[in-house]
């Protein structure tokens, strides 16, 4: 039974989570040759409140396509964080958008203000999904930054490549900042 | 004006979760408001009203209001309504359908209901697309428009719903928009009060799907378009075809007195009773 | 709206109105702000409608009739009526 | 046309006409349908008789509309029925599922003719037995009765209405071309002698009414449009109030109740008729017009010294397993003759699990299996 | 939207998209349908890709019209397909029977969602398995395949077209919401590597052509409109020339041939996938998305020392009895997990006839059965 | 004139048993003759013609003629025809339907086919009843008439089939009768040659059921009525409503040039090919 | 198993056979209290060529409703005679309309010109079915003449009673003539 | 029929016609007899159409165009053409 690595991206309907999931799956599947299964919640649920996209990555064929116990959980809003935190694998990574998630369910959390970064540094709030995805990749190393970049540029609408590159860079930078800061107190 | 909102609340189902499911700015909410106000003006009680809806974004309307409500199968709302009305003609049966519901899968029931002339009110929420399933083309999607199943531009021409209803035999037909809410209130009220099959076509916006695909802006821009493109029928009569290009008419298209089905059926009952008595006597 | 009588014209003396937005239901669609003929409502940076100036409000009712979420209501500003009279 | 609307009289009626008499006796006051051979006489007699008793007949634009109107009428409190044959029955499947989910009592008659497709419109068949159980999408339970005589066309139509009212569910009656068109003498019981069941109506104040709340029988009382119990009716899976839900803890109890209300009451719903089955060594299991041939075949076989017996199925679904199993244990072989390629025999085999030998006799050429054929087959067992 | 029309490339595709790729690879050049969740992506991808390869996409006024147009297109010689979900599938039943009787090759996809009726439109279910077999009126045979991965969505769509062309019959593919929407990596084979079967066409001079004449395979060669072999197509039972008949000696051979052509070729049509089934003591029989959970559960169980195995059904109908029976004789118990109240388990029980213990695990709340649930259940067997 | 019969025989299926199944004097045979003559005049070969029919007495027509013939399910003929035509636009697809077939169960397909404007020919045989099933009322049964399901007189008003086709968008619409056989030949010929959706409504008689129930006499009397009640459209324009009471018009109701579906679809193919090439280049 | 008496009435679609069957069934069932089952062939077959109506009469409940081996076969046209004669029970009664049936399949046949009698004696060809039915009853005695008359008068359209009575009488008279004639040579 | 040219008018010299009824197909509906403008066809006592007088026939074609069973055909009476010419 090959090892699985499971990522859940959660938030509300309009935050571009499915696109982020697809990009991550393509980065792993197409650009790194892994097996991947990507799913999402459909329906009214997906139009507001808590919705989610999942990516399962493995070296072997993937049987059950949904996340069993996510290794990584990204939450872009408060509601999603409340609902999905309990599913996180013990010791798994919780990443939240500090702009929108204020009540944290644990101290073991990486809180980065993705939305604010998107708005202020990238100049377009709608790129928060890419900022967050970049940070997630930078922190977890689930795929290489290079694969991620390829996947992002192949998926986003023509003409928005530069903007998304900027979002990627901002996300990576934020992650590195966090990693540094985080390590500091620990040392 | 707060009475308006108070009045709305009188009819909403408060055990249901609000806000409703529709997208921010969706015209369905505006039409729901108009419908409630119109019903209130007619004076019918909640118990007397049966609100029947089809399947679609628009079809979700029935769940929110405190009448006898019936959410049917896709396209079949008018058939269920026919049964309700014939079984109890005292009920005021109002049928809310999307353009797809009423004129794609339900087109046949629509023209037959118009022909039969039961005393029903049909409100067709025309947003030029299938909202619920994600913006595929509907029988009212304009030529050239983009849709989820028309990625290269639509090649079919739309039905003129109200005009079709007239030809099929409807007793009363009107068309309004979500922008012209006061007119809409009045059209719906008149349609309910009309004795006979009455149709209100409401031109509305699905900015989330139809608007976004066709770069028509959000609810504001799409309602602005309604404001500009709608021409009162009376005024349209004075305009040249060139002036009318790109416009559509609003108002009452037809209002005619035709014998209604349940009235006529009463005659059948009388004839049948007479026939049975006749038989009883001779045998 | 042209030929439809607006309630504000019914009386000669200009009335004052309060505009309430019920935030729990408002979905911030922006219709009220865009179409208020007097510009009483604006959207804030977060996209939420806020009352810019209720003094200008004529009580025309456009916003209340068109709010898709029944989230805005406009009512005549209460004159401070003596308690007795109000009953 | 004999007047089958008056009770207490002896008449010569076709099966189709007797169904109309049964429906009227059961309180049916609404019929909506679309003509199709060999069910047309039901529409025609309804159009003639219903208005005379204050009821309503309407011919709709198609069968989908027919069942739609029937559901609407029932929701407005009037007992309602439609009748069709295979092609129309196929078209009704979507709305049939609606009636199951929304728990709307109504009766649907399918007078079977040769299929599939347009098939053999004027010939007898029994090809829609499994369809009656599985024709609509999604899991559901359903009650299906089968008629074999003019008498049963009357009695079981009454029964179908009663079951549908009691369990708030559509009930299907499968007839066939032979039963539908055979004229037999029937004495219609006076109205007072016909047992008529009415749906349970809510008695609590409207504010307390929870339209889809569970009850011991699994059947909630039913408000009707206009009576003050305003509620929501939908084909979406709904909570106890009738509102759409996606919560597993509301979905599962609802779907299970739908299933349970039919299946837990099997003792009332499942009916068979036994004929010389007690001491039989060979058993025929048959239904519909074939059961008539089978009865004669049993007599003929017995007169030749063969201990044959018959169980005539009246309830086809839920399949009367508990009534058949004891017999399977006792007989040398079971013969299941059908006017199809083996639809009820499939169920007999399913419950058989090695108990006895199950043999089929299938005929699909549009003609009724004859007693002779059956006797011959029995002789070889 | 990834371009799934080009072959030999690795893509991330939803099951629905992979079906479109498979259809195009199999030579499908016509699609007519009506949107419905969760099958809509099939329509949408078809509308985008078909015209680029000279094909035609049309959205019809309803599902009945969709299948009608598909049948028409196939008769005119173009491979054709439609896709829907439960409610639409119910509406298609009448025309499905026509395609069976008139022997028109075509592929019908039903992406299952929660039922019955409007049900749970966005949730996964497997409630239409028996409907796929019995949904249309009258006796008929039918081929039904089930998909569980994006890869299979491609491969089995190709296979479905091939079977439909070879046997001149509609083929149904049952997918489900999970399979339809899961994105997986797939390398599309280059066109040359895809085995594509074309219907046998008449080779004799037109005057000698007898359109419905029996052949050893039971499948007559098919003339297409416009190719000079003018003949009559009807949903009535017909003679070998295609003309309506009421003669038993013409009806019976025809109906039997329809049945035989599918059932005598079971060895090609019936497919299962075995996983650790050889030495299994406990066997899971599963299909669709549930088979994915089951595979994991087998692994998990084995790692806990339980000798579990899996047979994934690819062909649901005709039910692969001969492939399963040998296993039933060898195992201690069979677990049949399904997202319904027990539809394939019914068939397993039917063929079991006391061979082993058959246990079910049913889930109808709109969610996929998890490997955990299965392991737990296996542990208790 | 014997050529007329010779010509008919050129197209009949002689392996089929004649005389055909229709009642003595039934108009279906007259229409079949007109159809064959019209097809012959268009010059299309037998292989090019696909004759699609619905279910009904009229639907039996397809079995008798030596074209590619397709006898569909009840009401669905136009949907099958749509598939045939789209799959092979070179085929000339002619669809024969009864009034029940086309406008009761098949009414929706009818209006949608008209809207879409495929190059199809629809011939609607309007005998005011369901012949095949024994004379129940159809959507064209006149008000007051008797029918097997209207034993006390019919209370619904009939569709005007040709007019409905016009409103729904048909490119060409004509109406004829079995009495005016020469006109009928010409209408059918024009309809086949028309590029676009063309409808011919044929007023005919079912004396066996509709005629007998309503005491209208046999085929002779019913065709006599056609002769007297039919008014050429051109002439009708000069008549007063009073003069027109009890009459109906025959002739060409509309003939308009609209882009046909398959032509339009070619544009979609071009756009799609361009889009794919575009993608191929950039990726 | 109670005894069955089976009658098949055959001819072409327009000859009023179903009505004759129904009348006979009502005579036996309603007016004589017997059990009856009456069936007919439907469909295109019924519109021309050979069609049939059957009546099974018994003192007990009737199981199989169709005729197994008719005791009496009435043929109103040649085709029906050819097709159905083989089904007749050995020793059963064959009755044909001598106006229309010319090739007789056996010598054991009662040939009476029902159509001619109807045309010439009753004055309406369409009453041939009643003439024939009356003769059949008179010859076989399956029901009493009285019951037959009641059944006929209850079924036929108002205003045609006299005509049908005439047809009944003509049929009975013809049967009696035949019985007399027939007996003569035998004696 | 009025505005439609009848074949008989094409030539000045009055032609003669033969009327054939194909009995195997004729269903005796009576249409030809009722509508023949010249009364050439009558129904006999058994209801079958018989040629009353073919001399009067103008070859107008009404009967042939309207016979629902393609059972009647009208053709110009052959002049006795010398055998050679006919080939
Ligand atoms: C038989 C059937 N086919 C298809 C569907 C899927 N479906 C649901 S709503 C809808 C169309 C909605 O369009 P419209 O009626 O215009 O309503 P809107 O959502 O735009 O308000 C469709 C195709 C269904 N529920 N049932
Ligand atoms: C789904 C379905 N419903 C009903 C029927 C029965 N049926 C056959 S033909 C017909 C109507 C025929 O009327 P019309 O189309 O006017 O044709 P006509 O016989 O008058 O020429 C009906 C209802 C059927 N075959 N299929
Ligand atoms: S999708 Fe369109 S129609 Fe549906 S709720 Fe949103 S805006 Fe309204
Ligand atoms: S119109 Fe209503 S929902 Fe929209 S912004 Fe204003 S208050 Fe909010
Ligand atoms: S009532 Fe009229 S003026 Fe006042 S806020 Fe609303 S739209 Fe503006
Ligand atoms: S029943 Fe009517 S339509 Fe049918 S063949 Fe006879 S006359 Fe013609
Ligand atoms: S019209 Fe034709 S079928 Fe009718 S009587 Fe004349 S020849 Fe015979
Ligand atoms: S061709 Fe004209 S004139 Fe001659 S027989 Fe026929 S209808 Fe009469
Ligand atoms: Mg819409
Ligand atoms: Mg008709």
PDB file of N, CA, C and O in Angstrom, chain B residues 157, chain F residues 114-119 165-166 168-172 194-197 254-261 263-264:
ATOM      1  N   UNK B 157     -32.141  30.776 -32.007  1.00  0.00           N
ATOM      2  CA  UNK B 157     -32.868  32.007 -31.704  1.00  0.00           C
ATOM      3  C   UNK B 157     -33.849  31.745 -30.571  1.00  0.00           C
ATOM      4  O   UNK B 157     -34.409  30.667 -30.476  1.00  0.00           O
TER       5      UNK B 157
ATOM      6  N   UNK F 114     -39.246  24.156 -34.526  1.00  0.00           N
ATOM      7  CA  UNK F 114     -39.549  25.380 -35.263  1.00  0.00           C
ATOM      8  C   UNK F 114     -38.556  26.481 -34.888  1.00  0.00           C
ATOM      9  O   UNK F 114     -38.027  27.201 -35.742  1.00  0.00           O
ATOM     10  N   UNK F 115     -38.269  26.583 -33.614  1.00  0.00           N
ATOM     11  CA  UNK F 115     -37.353  27.614 -33.145  1.00  0.00           C
ATOM     12  C   UNK F 115     -35.936  27.395 -33.675  1.00  0.00           C
ATOM     13  O   UNK F 115     -35.245  28.330 -34.071  1.00  0.00           O
ATOM     14  N   UNK F 116     -35.507  26.144 -33.698  1.00  0.00           N
ATOM     15  CA  UNK F 116     -34.119  25.845 -34.059  1.00  0.00           C
ATOM     16  C   UNK F 116     -33.822  26.001 -35.541  1.00  0.00           C
ATOM     17  O   UNK F 116     -32.698  26.192 -35.941  1.00  0.00           O
ATOM     18  N   UNK F 117     -34.871  25.794 -36.327  1.00  0.00           N
ATOM     19  CA  UNK F 117     -34.727  25.947 -37.769  1.00  0.00           C
ATOM     20  C   UNK F 117     -33.700  25.025 -38.405  1.00  0.00           C
ATOM     21  O   UNK F 117     -32.820  25.460 -39.133  1.00  0.00           O
ATOM     22  N   UNK F 118     -33.820  23.745 -38.136  1.00  0.00           N
ATOM     23  CA  UNK F 118     -33.114  22.773 -38.955  1.00  0.00           C
ATOM     24  C   UNK F 118     -33.868  22.657 -40.270  1.00  0.00           C
ATOM     25  O   UNK F 118     -35.065  22.940 -40.339  1.00  0.00           O
ATOM     26  N   UNK F 119     -33.172  22.222 -41.270  1.00  0.00           N
ATOM     27  CA  UNK F 119     -33.809  22.054 -42.577  1.00  0.00           C
ATOM     28  C   UNK F 119     -34.591  20.735 -42.614  1.00  0.00           C
ATOM     29  O   UNK F 119     -34.151  19.757 -43.204  1.00  0.00           O
ATOM     30  N   UNK F 165     -46.849  27.269 -35.174  1.00  0.00           N
ATOM     31  CA  UNK F 165     -45.547  27.059 -35.815  1.00  0.00           C
ATOM     32  C   UNK F 165     -44.923  28.391 -36.205  1.00  0.00           C
ATOM     33  O   UNK F 165     -43.713  28.601 -36.035  1.00  0.00           O
ATOM     34  N   UNK F 166     -45.754  29.294 -36.701  1.00  0.00           N
ATOM     35  CA  UNK F 166     -45.236  30.609 -37.088  1.00  0.00           C
ATOM     36  C   UNK F 166     -44.648  31.314 -35.868  1.00  0.00           C
ATOM     37  O   UNK F 166     -43.510  31.774 -35.877  1.00  0.00           O
ATOM     38  N   UNK F 168     -43.641  30.111 -33.098  1.00  0.00           N
ATOM     39  CA  UNK F 168     -42.488  29.417 -32.530  1.00  0.00           C
ATOM     40  C   UNK F 168     -41.235  29.617 -33.376  1.00  0.00           C
ATOM     41  O   UNK F 168     -40.143  29.336 -32.921  1.00  0.00           O
ATOM     42  N   UNK F 169     -41.406  30.102 -34.599  1.00  0.00           N
ATOM     43  CA  UNK F 169     -40.225  30.455 -35.372  1.00  0.00           C
ATOM     44  C   UNK F 169     -40.010  29.704 -36.685  1.00  0.00           C
ATOM     45  O   UNK F 169     -38.959  29.865 -37.313  1.00  0.00           O
ATOM     46  N   UNK F 170     -40.965  28.905 -37.107  1.00  0.00           N
ATOM     47  CA  UNK F 170     -40.758  28.124 -38.334  1.00  0.00           C
ATOM     48  C   UNK F 170     -40.502  29.047 -39.530  1.00  0.00           C
ATOM     49  O   UNK F 170     -41.066  30.135 -39.629  1.00  0.00           O
ATOM     50  N   UNK F 171     -39.652  28.587 -40.439  1.00  0.00           N
ATOM     51  CA  UNK F 171     -39.277  29.411 -41.590  1.00  0.00           C
ATOM     52  C   UNK F 171     -40.381  29.426 -42.643  1.00  0.00           C
ATOM     53  O   UNK F 171     -40.562  30.414 -43.346  1.00  0.00           O
ATOM     54  N   UNK F 172     -41.090  28.324 -42.739  1.00  0.00           N
ATOM     55  CA  UNK F 172     -42.102  28.192 -43.796  1.00  0.00           C
ATOM     56  C   UNK F 172     -43.277  27.418 -43.221  1.00  0.00           C
ATOM     57  O   UNK F 172     -43.086  26.362 -42.615  1.00  0.00           O
ATOM     58  N   UNK F 194     -37.868  24.053 -49.381  1.00  0.00           N
ATOM     59  CA  UNK F 194     -37.516  25.179 -48.507  1.00  0.00           C
ATOM     60  C   UNK F 194     -36.289  24.819 -47.679  1.00  0.00           C
ATOM     61  O   UNK F 194     -36.234  23.750 -47.073  1.00  0.00           O
ATOM     62  N   UNK F 195     -35.324  25.697 -47.627  1.00  0.00           N
ATOM     63  CA  UNK F 195     -34.179  25.474 -46.737  1.00  0.00           C
ATOM     64  C   UNK F 195     -34.524  26.072 -45.375  1.00  0.00           C
ATOM     65  O   UNK F 195     -34.479  27.285 -45.189  1.00  0.00           O
ATOM     66  N   UNK F 196     -34.881  25.222 -44.460  1.00  0.00           N
ATOM     67  CA  UNK F 196     -35.302  25.674 -43.138  1.00  0.00           C
ATOM     68  C   UNK F 196     -36.428  24.787 -42.666  1.00  0.00           C
ATOM     69  O   UNK F 196     -36.877  23.892 -43.388  1.00  0.00           O
ATOM     70  N   UNK F 197     -36.898  25.028 -41.458  1.00  0.00           N
ATOM     71  CA  UNK F 197     -37.955  24.197 -40.905  1.00  0.00           C
ATOM     72  C   UNK F 197     -39.275  24.576 -41.552  1.00  0.00           C
ATOM     73  O   UNK F 197     -39.739  25.706 -41.430  1.00  0.00           O
ATOM     74  N   UNK F 254     -46.474  31.552 -43.986  1.00  0.00           N
ATOM     75  CA  UNK F 254     -45.243  32.332 -43.846  1.00  0.00           C
ATOM     76  C   UNK F 254     -44.143  31.666 -44.648  1.00  0.00           C
ATOM     77  O   UNK F 254     -44.124  30.452 -44.830  1.00  0.00           O
ATOM     78  N   UNK F 255     -43.247  32.500 -45.146  1.00  0.00           N
ATOM     79  CA  UNK F 255     -42.082  32.020 -45.888  1.00  0.00           C
ATOM     80  C   UNK F 255     -40.981  33.040 -45.641  1.00  0.00           C
ATOM     81  O   UNK F 255     -41.001  34.129 -46.189  1.00  0.00           O
ATOM     82  N   UNK F 256     -40.078  32.693 -44.736  1.00  0.00           N
ATOM     83  CA  UNK F 256     -39.046  33.686 -44.407  1.00  0.00           C
ATOM     84  C   UNK F 256     -37.671  33.041 -44.465  1.00  0.00           C
ATOM     85  O   UNK F 256     -37.530  31.849 -44.223  1.00  0.00           O
ATOM     86  N   UNK F 257     -36.700  33.850 -44.770  1.00  0.00           N
ATOM     87  CA  UNK F 257     -35.337  33.323 -44.862  1.00  0.00           C
ATOM     88  C   UNK F 257     -34.612  33.510 -43.560  1.00  0.00           C
ATOM     89  O   UNK F 257     -34.347  34.627 -43.127  1.00  0.00           O
ATOM     90  N   UNK F 258     -34.331  32.408 -42.934  1.00  0.00           N
ATOM     91  CA  UNK F 258     -33.624  32.437 -41.666  1.00  0.00           C
ATOM     92  C   UNK F 258     -32.416  31.529 -41.815  1.00  0.00           C
ATOM     93  O   UNK F 258     -32.461  30.542 -42.540  1.00  0.00           O
ATOM     94  N   UNK F 259     -31.335  31.845 -41.121  1.00  0.00           N
ATOM     95  CA  UNK F 259     -30.153  30.984 -41.215  1.00  0.00           C
ATOM     96  C   UNK F 259     -30.494  29.595 -40.683  1.00  0.00           C
ATOM     97  O   UNK F 259     -31.140  29.472 -39.644  1.00  0.00           O
ATOM     98  N   UNK F 260     -30.103  28.551 -41.402  1.00  0.00           N
ATOM     99  CA  UNK F 260     -30.466  27.219 -40.929  1.00  0.00           C
ATOM    100  C   UNK F 260     -29.395  26.673 -39.994  1.00  0.00           C
ATOM    101  O   UNK F 260     -28.236  27.074 -40.025  1.00  0.00           O
ATOM    102  N   UNK F 261     -29.837  25.762 -39.153  1.00  0.00           N
ATOM    103  CA  UNK F 261     -29.023  25.302 -38.034  1.00  0.00           C
ATOM    104  C   UNK F 261     -27.694  24.698 -38.475  1.00  0.00           C
ATOM    105  O   UNK F 261     -26.641  25.004 -37.922  1.00  0.00           O
ATOM    106  N   UNK F 263     -26.023  25.120 -41.159  1.00  0.00           N
ATOM    107  CA  UNK F 263     -25.144  26.170 -41.669  1.00  0.00           C
ATOM    108  C   UNK F 263     -24.450  26.884 -40.519  1.00  0.00           C
ATOM    109  O   UNK F 263     -23.242  27.098 -40.515  1.00  0.00           O
ATOM    110  N   UNK F 264     -25.273  27.282 -39.555  1.00  0.00           N
ATOM    111  CA  UNK F 264     -24.745  27.991 -38.398  1.00  0.00           C
ATOM    112  C   UNK F 264     -23.740  27.118 -37.656  1.00  0.00           C
ATOM    113  O   UNK F 264     -22.749  27.596 -37.133  1.00  0.00           O
TER     114      UNK F 264
END
